[in-house]
Amino acid sequence: MLKTRITEMFNIKYPFIGGTMMYITDAKFVSAIAEAGGLGILPSAFYKSKNSFRDAIKEIKDSTDKPFAVNLNLFPMMQPIDNNEYMDVIIEEGVKVVETSGHRAPDDIIARLKPEGIKLTHKCVGVRYARKVESIGVDAVTVVGFENGGATGMLDITTLCLVPAVVNAVKIPVIGGGGISTGKAILALMSLGAEGVIMGTRLLLTEECPIHKNVKNTLLEAKETDTVVLFRPYGNTHRCLVTDVTKKVQELEKENAPFEKIYPLIEGPKNQKLVKEGDLGSGFLSCGQGIGQIDRILPVKELFKQLEEEVSNTSKRIGEIIQ
Ligand SMILES: Cc1cc2nc3c(=O)[nH]c(=O)nc-3n(C[C@H](O)[C@H](O)[C@H](O)COP(=O)(O)O)c2cc1C
């Protein structure tokens, strides 16, 4: 059993957080992660109206009585979103955990949600951001290193160096991640002081993950060398799976093309088409370097059980080495 301040705070069986994944962690998938004993996170930004967002939350509540979280997006968006609308629904529907992620501190969100007793975590990529969000009142901080799938930030600090630095810098519990796909890696993070582990890429290769089988088959073959960081010139770095589209984006970046030239290749509906129709020539797929260590598709429940067993077996093996 893995018991930490995070399992206590969020009331979950395992200290495993299923990272929010746009177009992917829908109500069904979040419920599956919750039922398996982890914390699934619903991306509010995926839902374009209060009603569709409320329906998704109701669907989760109808399928599981276990805790789940909602993500509020603070990244710059081509079509700006009003998080107040989502917060209305979060409060009305009694959501217990909210994660924020993006390019700014969540002062306004904390001011509105903390008095409601909602537990808050903010996902960031550096010590100074972690200190800042602790000082304004989040309950836990999530940090992801440069290996991670999705937004990497501009500091390029690896998980192995970022997690202990943040653990030393704050008193609140730290959820660490970026490149974590195995029980051995989870144990490494916990030995560095993380009390929760966030995984995105590993969950792409689960039975319940609603991505097209072409994408799953491609991911099964992918190695740790098959990801690339894009959009650095535009201040919005993302690690994704290498495809013909990402190669084209790299060429445009080398030519110092304006973002307006790149945007039509990677706009939201194109990424959604990749995920749903398995068309790898459309948009891009966020993917972390941990993809190289995944060799099978499992039901989430089985995955979490195996990860916990691997943590325990590895810990015993290390115990035997240390004389
Ligand atoms: C396909 C995919 C989509 C993602 N979408 C989002 C998102 O919309 N918002 C967000 O904050 N993080 C997003 N992430 C990041 C994850 O929530 C998580 O932080 C990350 O996957 C952890 O690193 P790992 O992939 O190496 O496990 C995404 C990651 C992946 C792989």
Tab-separated table of C-alpha atoms and ligand atoms in Angstrom:
chain	number	residue	atom	x	y	z
A	1	MET	CA	0.000	0.000	0.000
A	2	LEU	CA	1.299	3.453	-0.883
A	3	LYS	CA	0.077	5.971	1.691
A	4	THR	CA	1.069	9.627	1.380
A	5	ARG	CA	-0.341	13.069	2.139
A	6	ILE	CA	-1.690	13.015	-1.439
A	7	THR	CA	-3.670	9.774	-1.034
A	8	GLU	CA	-5.082	11.222	2.210
A	9	MET	CA	-5.821	14.682	0.807
A	10	PHE	CA	-7.602	13.430	-2.322
A	11	ASN	CA	-8.993	10.278	-0.677
A	12	ILE	CA	-7.595	7.954	-3.386
A	13	LYS	CA	-6.221	4.417	-3.184
A	14	TYR	CA	-2.981	4.990	-5.110
A	15	PRO	CA	-0.915	8.205	-5.263
A	16	PHE	CA	-1.356	8.094	-9.056
A	17	ILE	CA	-2.753	11.109	-10.867
A	18	GLY	CA	-3.970	10.674	-14.451
A	19	GLY	CA	-2.849	13.893	-16.156
A	20	THR	CA	-5.461	15.967	-17.909
A	21	MET	CA	-5.306	15.242	-21.661
A	22	MET	CA	-7.249	17.454	-24.040
A	23	TYR	CA	-9.742	15.469	-26.190
A	24	ILE	CA	-8.759	12.268	-24.338
A	25	THR	CA	-9.579	12.328	-20.615
A	26	ASP	CA	-13.330	12.510	-21.202
A	27	ALA	CA	-15.961	11.607	-18.611
A	28	LYS	CA	-15.715	7.845	-19.264
A	29	PHE	CA	-11.921	7.756	-19.077
A	30	VAL	CA	-11.821	9.924	-15.932
A	31	SER	CA	-14.363	7.549	-14.332
A	32	ALA	CA	-12.214	4.539	-15.286
A	33	ILE	CA	-9.145	6.140	-13.657
A	34	ALA	CA	-11.192	6.955	-10.543
A	35	GLU	CA	-12.618	3.425	-10.338
A	36	ALA	CA	-9.081	2.031	-10.687
A	37	GLY	CA	-8.037	3.991	-7.580
A	38	GLY	CA	-6.249	6.997	-9.105
A	39	LEU	CA	-7.289	10.613	-9.650
A	40	GLY	CA	-8.523	11.321	-13.176
A	41	ILE	CA	-8.722	14.935	-14.351
A	42	LEU	CA	-11.386	16.299	-16.700
A	43	PRO	CA	-10.137	19.145	-18.972
A	44	SER	CA	-12.816	21.877	-18.667
A	45	ALA	CA	-11.439	23.646	-21.764
A	46	PHE	CA	-12.676	20.750	-23.892
A	47	TYR	CA	-16.280	21.712	-23.110
A	48	LYS	CA	-17.513	24.727	-24.996
A	49	SER	CA	-20.652	25.404	-22.935
A	50	LYS	CA	-21.630	25.314	-19.283
A	51	ASN	CA	-24.229	22.652	-20.096
A	52	SER	CA	-21.888	20.249	-21.872
A	53	PHE	CA	-19.360	20.662	-19.035
A	54	ARG	CA	-22.065	20.006	-16.437
A	55	ASP	CA	-23.227	16.913	-18.385
A	56	ALA	CA	-19.673	15.527	-18.345
A	57	ILE	CA	-19.391	16.011	-14.586
A	58	LYS	CA	-22.809	14.398	-14.057
A	59	GLU	CA	-21.723	11.465	-16.228
A	60	ILE	CA	-18.657	10.935	-14.006
A	61	LYS	CA	-20.760	11.183	-10.831
A	62	ASP	CA	-23.232	8.650	-12.242
A	63	SER	CA	-20.467	6.144	-13.058
A	64	THR	CA	-18.339	6.343	-9.927
A	65	ASP	CA	-18.567	7.481	-6.333
A	66	LYS	CA	-14.763	7.840	-6.193
A	67	PRO	CA	-13.043	11.259	-6.253
A	68	PHE	CA	-12.038	12.940	-9.517
A	69	ALA	CA	-10.659	16.358	-10.461
A	70	VAL	CA	-11.273	19.080	-13.017
A	71	ASN	CA	-8.538	21.052	-14.805
A	72	LEU	CA	-8.871	24.807	-15.312
A	73	ASN	CA	-6.729	26.008	-18.179
A	74	LEU	CA	-4.525	29.095	-17.737
A	75	PHE	CA	-2.598	28.712	-20.996
A	76	PRO	CA	-3.021	31.402	-23.640
A	77	MET	CA	-5.801	30.245	-26.002
A	78	MET	CA	-6.650	31.336	-29.525
A	79	GLN	CA	-10.268	31.501	-28.302
A	80	PRO	CA	-10.032	32.843	-24.732
A	81	ILE	CA	-12.099	31.002	-22.118
A	82	ASP	CA	-13.924	32.300	-19.067
A	83	ASN	CA	-12.981	30.085	-16.135
A	84	ASN	CA	-15.700	31.751	-14.021
A	85	GLU	CA	-18.305	29.850	-16.034
A	86	TYR	CA	-16.567	26.548	-15.257
A	87	MET	CA	-16.146	27.517	-11.600
A	88	ASP	CA	-19.917	28.106	-11.300
A	89	VAL	CA	-20.480	24.495	-12.379
A	90	ILE	CA	-17.612	23.106	-10.266
A	91	ILE	CA	-19.153	24.658	-7.133
A	92	GLU	CA	-22.736	23.720	-8.014
A	93	GLU	CA	-21.804	20.104	-8.802
A	94	GLY	CA	-19.645	19.672	-5.697
A	95	VAL	CA	-16.335	18.860	-7.447
A	96	LYS	CA	-13.767	18.237	-4.691
A	97	VAL	CA	-10.409	18.683	-6.452
A	98	VAL	CA	-9.297	21.254	-9.040
A	99	GLU	CA	-6.000	21.374	-10.920
A	100	THR	CA	-4.852	24.527	-12.673
A	101	SER	CA	-2.155	24.576	-15.333
A	102	GLY	CA	-0.768	27.306	-17.550
A	103	HIS	CA	1.332	30.397	-17.810
A	104	ARG	CA	0.127	32.343	-14.776
A	105	ALA	CA	-0.567	31.903	-11.064
A	106	PRO	CA	-4.165	30.957	-10.191
A	107	ASP	CA	-4.857	33.785	-7.655
A	108	ASP	CA	-8.412	34.409	-8.860
A	109	ILE	CA	-9.248	30.709	-8.874
A	110	ILE	CA	-7.901	30.144	-5.361
A	111	ALA	CA	-9.850	33.189	-4.131
A	112	ARG	CA	-13.095	31.690	-5.420
A	113	LEU	CA	-12.629	27.948	-4.840
A	114	LYS	CA	-10.673	27.716	-1.577
A	115	PRO	CA	-13.523	29.105	0.575
A	116	GLU	CA	-15.708	26.340	-0.918
A	117	GLY	CA	-13.377	23.712	0.622
A	118	ILE	CA	-12.161	22.514	-2.798
A	119	LYS	CA	-8.622	21.054	-2.775
A	120	LEU	CA	-6.340	22.826	-5.234
A	121	THR	CA	-3.195	21.802	-7.038
A	122	HIS	CA	-1.325	23.843	-9.633
A	123	LYS	CA	0.858	22.221	-12.299
A	124	CYS	CA	4.089	24.026	-13.134
A	125	VAL	CA	7.686	23.440	-14.241
A	126	GLY	CA	9.973	25.294	-11.833
A	127	VAL	CA	10.867	25.960	-8.188
A	128	ARG	CA	9.943	29.623	-8.309
A	129	TYR	CA	6.420	28.880	-9.603
A	130	ALA	CA	5.977	26.160	-6.962
A	131	ARG	CA	6.982	28.597	-4.190
A	132	LYS	CA	4.649	31.233	-5.579
A	133	VAL	CA	1.583	28.968	-5.678
A	134	GLU	CA	2.322	27.648	-2.192
A	135	SER	CA	2.440	31.247	-0.951
A	136	ILE	CA	-0.991	32.015	-2.435
A	137	GLY	CA	-2.639	28.934	-0.930
A	138	VAL	CA	-2.691	25.821	-3.131
A	139	ASP	CA	-2.918	22.571	-1.164
A	140	ALA	CA	-0.435	20.609	-3.320
A	141	VAL	CA	1.884	21.467	-6.165
A	142	THR	CA	2.366	19.389	-9.295
A	143	VAL	CA	5.661	19.673	-11.154
A	144	VAL	CA	6.565	18.041	-14.445
A	145	GLY	CA	10.065	17.768	-15.870
A	146	PHE	CA	11.248	18.348	-19.429
A	147	GLU	CA	10.630	14.686	-20.406
A	148	ASN	CA	6.894	15.162	-20.069
A	149	GLY	CA	4.230	14.935	-22.735
A	150	GLY	CA	2.523	18.271	-23.468
A	151	ALA	CA	3.614	21.721	-22.276
A	152	THR	CA	7.218	21.679	-21.043
A	153	GLY	CA	7.629	25.356	-20.067
A	154	MET	CA	10.809	27.245	-20.897
A	155	LEU	CA	13.148	26.089	-18.110
A	156	ASP	CA	13.970	22.619	-19.517
A	157	ILE	CA	14.637	21.080	-16.093
A	158	THR	CA	14.506	17.285	-16.055
A	159	THR	CA	12.203	15.413	-13.678
A	160	LEU	CA	15.177	13.952	-11.779
A	161	CYS	CA	16.428	17.455	-10.914
A	162	LEU	CA	13.133	19.330	-10.673
A	163	VAL	CA	11.280	17.108	-8.206
A	164	PRO	CA	13.897	17.135	-5.371
A	165	ALA	CA	14.464	20.866	-5.845
A	166	VAL	CA	10.741	21.550	-5.423
A	167	VAL	CA	10.421	19.105	-2.500
A	168	ASN	CA	13.194	21.061	-0.739
A	169	ALA	CA	11.588	24.405	-1.552
A	170	VAL	CA	8.007	23.888	-0.320
A	171	LYS	CA	6.171	22.344	2.645
A	172	ILE	CA	3.005	21.296	0.826
A	173	PRO	CA	2.979	17.834	-0.788
A	174	VAL	CA	4.541	17.561	-4.238
A	175	ILE	CA	3.111	15.558	-7.132
A	176	GLY	CA	5.929	14.850	-9.575
A	177	GLY	CA	5.929	13.609	-13.131
A	178	GLY	CA	7.289	13.783	-16.629
A	179	GLY	CA	8.549	10.608	-18.282
A	180	ILE	CA	7.051	8.255	-15.683
A	181	SER	CA	5.742	5.007	-17.184
A	182	THR	CA	6.935	2.274	-14.821
A	183	GLY	CA	6.827	1.300	-11.151
A	184	LYS	CA	10.618	1.693	-10.994
A	185	ALA	CA	10.292	5.317	-12.094
A	186	ILE	CA	7.476	5.888	-9.576
A	187	LEU	CA	9.710	4.556	-6.791
A	188	ALA	CA	12.507	6.862	-7.969
A	189	LEU	CA	10.192	9.861	-7.744
A	190	MET	CA	8.923	8.851	-4.317
A	191	SER	CA	12.485	8.418	-3.098
A	192	LEU	CA	13.094	11.991	-4.250
A	193	GLY	CA	10.259	13.108	-1.992
A	194	ALA	CA	7.240	13.178	-4.323
A	195	GLU	CA	4.030	12.114	-2.574
A	196	GLY	CA	2.054	11.687	-5.783
A	197	VAL	CA	2.983	10.828	-9.363
A	198	ILE	CA	1.274	12.261	-12.432
A	199	MET	CA	1.203	10.230	-15.642
A	200	GLY	CA	-0.188	11.162	-19.040
A	201	THR	CA	1.699	9.231	-21.708
A	202	ARG	CA	1.471	5.888	-19.846
A	203	LEU	CA	-2.305	6.166	-19.708
A	204	LEU	CA	-2.535	6.605	-23.499
A	205	LEU	CA	-1.797	2.878	-23.734
A	206	THR	CA	-4.683	1.617	-21.634
A	207	GLU	CA	-7.771	-0.216	-22.828
A	208	GLU	CA	-10.128	2.525	-21.694
A	209	CYS	CA	-8.161	5.372	-23.328
A	210	PRO	CA	-10.432	6.660	-26.128
A	211	ILE	CA	-7.774	7.202	-28.801
A	212	HIS	CA	-7.908	5.436	-32.182
A	213	LYS	CA	-6.213	2.016	-32.398
A	214	ASN	CA	-3.857	3.315	-35.144
A	215	VAL	CA	-2.520	5.807	-32.633
A	216	LYS	CA	-2.160	3.144	-29.946
A	217	ASN	CA	-0.288	0.840	-32.354
A	218	THR	CA	2.061	3.669	-33.380
A	219	LEU	CA	2.693	4.543	-29.736
A	220	LEU	CA	3.466	0.914	-28.884
A	221	GLU	CA	6.288	0.988	-31.442
A	222	ALA	CA	7.614	4.414	-30.397
A	223	LYS	CA	10.949	4.814	-28.605
A	224	GLU	CA	12.237	7.483	-26.223
A	225	THR	CA	13.829	9.154	-29.262
A	226	ASP	CA	10.479	9.595	-31.038
A	227	THR	CA	9.374	12.838	-29.379
A	228	VAL	CA	10.225	16.425	-30.218
A	229	VAL	CA	9.725	19.785	-28.503
A	230	LEU	CA	7.877	22.261	-30.707
A	231	PHE	CA	6.754	25.917	-30.536
A	232	ARG	CA	9.770	27.257	-28.590
A	233	PRO	CA	10.008	30.375	-30.784
A	234	TYR	CA	6.404	31.200	-29.828
A	235	GLY	CA	6.936	30.746	-26.061
A	236	ASN	CA	4.626	27.726	-25.778
A	237	THR	CA	6.869	24.645	-25.867
A	238	HIS	CA	5.151	21.264	-26.241
A	239	ARG	CA	6.664	17.787	-26.362
A	240	CYS	CA	4.914	15.619	-28.959
A	241	LEU	CA	5.213	12.433	-30.949
A	242	VAL	CA	7.360	12.860	-34.103
A	243	THR	CA	5.175	12.757	-37.238
A	244	ASP	CA	5.319	14.276	-40.729
A	245	VAL	CA	3.383	17.263	-39.357
A	246	THR	CA	5.875	17.896	-36.540
A	247	LYS	CA	8.730	17.704	-39.094
A	248	LYS	CA	6.934	20.330	-41.207
A	249	VAL	CA	6.467	22.537	-38.113
A	250	GLN	CA	10.198	22.222	-37.348
A	251	GLU	CA	11.047	23.349	-40.885
A	252	LEU	CA	8.771	26.376	-40.519
A	253	GLU	CA	10.325	27.204	-37.144
A	254	LYS	CA	13.811	27.099	-38.734
A	255	GLU	CA	12.562	29.576	-41.345
A	256	ASN	CA	11.339	31.859	-38.496
A	257	ALA	CA	7.799	31.556	-39.815
A	258	PRO	CA	5.165	33.537	-37.905
A	259	PHE	CA	2.838	31.437	-35.719
A	260	GLU	CA	-0.081	32.249	-38.051
A	261	LYS	CA	1.625	30.022	-40.639
A	262	ILE	CA	1.948	27.117	-38.215
A	263	TYR	CA	-1.439	27.391	-36.526
A	264	PRO	CA	-3.487	25.869	-39.384
A	265	LEU	CA	-1.375	22.691	-39.080
A	266	ILE	CA	-1.908	22.235	-35.354
A	267	GLU	CA	-5.245	23.826	-34.442
A	268	GLY	CA	-7.491	21.955	-31.994
A	269	PRO	CA	-9.829	20.194	-34.477
A	270	LYS	CA	-6.778	18.771	-36.302
A	271	ASN	CA	-5.469	17.269	-33.054
A	272	GLN	CA	-8.921	15.920	-32.291
A	273	LYS	CA	-8.992	14.243	-35.732
A	274	LEU	CA	-5.651	12.561	-35.019
A	275	VAL	CA	-6.925	11.191	-31.720
A	276	LYS	CA	-10.401	10.117	-32.862
A	277	GLU	CA	-9.769	8.999	-36.465
A	278	GLY	CA	-6.197	7.798	-36.095
A	279	ASP	CA	-4.984	10.182	-38.818
A	280	LEU	CA	-1.349	10.840	-37.868
A	281	GLY	CA	-1.096	13.318	-40.743
A	282	SER	CA	-3.464	15.655	-38.907
A	283	GLY	CA	-2.336	17.946	-36.061
A	284	PHE	CA	-0.016	16.702	-33.323
A	285	LEU	CA	-0.164	14.390	-30.308
A	286	SER	CA	1.465	15.376	-27.027
A	287	CYS	CA	3.725	12.538	-25.888
A	288	GLY	CA	6.477	12.190	-23.289
A	289	GLN	CA	9.834	10.426	-23.479
A	290	GLY	CA	8.469	7.719	-21.177
A	291	ILE	CA	6.753	6.285	-24.264
A	292	GLY	CA	9.912	4.213	-24.896
A	293	GLN	CA	9.251	2.091	-21.822
A	294	ILE	CA	5.674	1.074	-22.547
A	295	ASP	CA	5.244	-2.321	-24.169
A	296	ARG	CA	1.617	-3.222	-23.511
A	297	ILE	CA	-1.935	-1.982	-23.399
A	298	LEU	CA	-3.640	-2.768	-20.088
A	299	PRO	CA	-6.931	-1.941	-18.379
A	300	VAL	CA	-6.281	0.998	-16.008
A	301	LYS	CA	-7.088	-1.107	-12.934
A	302	GLU	CA	-4.545	-3.753	-13.946
A	303	LEU	CA	-1.968	-1.084	-14.822
A	304	PHE	CA	-2.210	0.563	-11.393
A	305	LYS	CA	-2.011	-2.823	-9.664
A	306	GLN	CA	1.105	-3.761	-11.676
A	307	LEU	CA	2.717	-0.363	-11.049
A	308	GLU	CA	2.196	-0.719	-7.302
A	309	GLU	CA	3.639	-4.255	-7.358
A	310	GLU	CA	6.656	-3.031	-9.305
A	311	VAL	CA	7.213	-0.234	-6.770
A	312	SER	CA	7.113	-2.765	-3.957
A	313	ASN	CA	9.335	-5.391	-5.691
A	314	THR	CA	11.886	-2.782	-6.740
A	315	SER	CA	12.013	-1.374	-3.237
A	316	LYS	CA	12.739	-4.885	-1.875
A	317	ARG	CA	15.470	-5.413	-4.487
A	318	ILE	CA	17.112	-2.113	-3.560
A	319	GLY	CA	16.837	-3.078	0.112
A	320	GLU	CA	18.817	-6.251	-0.657
A	321	ILE	CA	21.525	-4.309	-2.510
A	322	ILE	CA	22.087	-1.936	0.362
A	323	GLN	CA	24.309	-3.735	2.885
B	1	LIG	C1	-1.917	13.602	-25.182
B	1	LIG	C2	-1.682	14.542	-24.036
B	1	LIG	C3	-2.501	15.675	-23.884
B	1	LIG	C4	-2.281	16.555	-22.815
B	1	LIG	N1	-3.130	17.637	-22.661
B	1	LIG	C5	-2.949	18.477	-21.586
B	1	LIG	C6	-3.839	19.570	-21.370
B	1	LIG	O1	-4.774	19.812	-22.136
B	1	LIG	N2	-3.611	20.363	-20.283
B	1	LIG	C7	-2.583	20.119	-19.400
B	1	LIG	O2	-2.423	20.840	-18.424
B	1	LIG	N3	-1.725	19.092	-19.603
B	1	LIG	C8	-1.899	18.267	-20.656
B	1	LIG	N4	-1.047	17.199	-20.839
B	1	LIG	C9	0.015	16.931	-19.822
B	1	LIG	C10	-0.443	15.858	-18.794
B	1	LIG	O3	-1.535	16.307	-18.038
B	1	LIG	C11	0.704	15.470	-17.835
B	1	LIG	O4	1.153	16.595	-17.130
B	1	LIG	C12	1.872	14.871	-18.602
B	1	LIG	O5	1.383	13.965	-19.567
B	1	LIG	C13	2.853	14.137	-17.668
B	1	LIG	O6	3.972	13.706	-18.383
B	1	LIG	P1	4.087	12.277	-19.107
B	1	LIG	O7	3.251	12.377	-20.345
B	1	LIG	O8	5.528	12.149	-19.413
B	1	LIG	O9	3.558	11.253	-18.170
B	1	LIG	C14	-1.229	16.312	-21.909
B	1	LIG	C15	-0.403	15.198	-22.086
B	1	LIG	C16	-0.614	14.315	-23.120
B	1	LIG	C17	0.295	13.120	-23.272
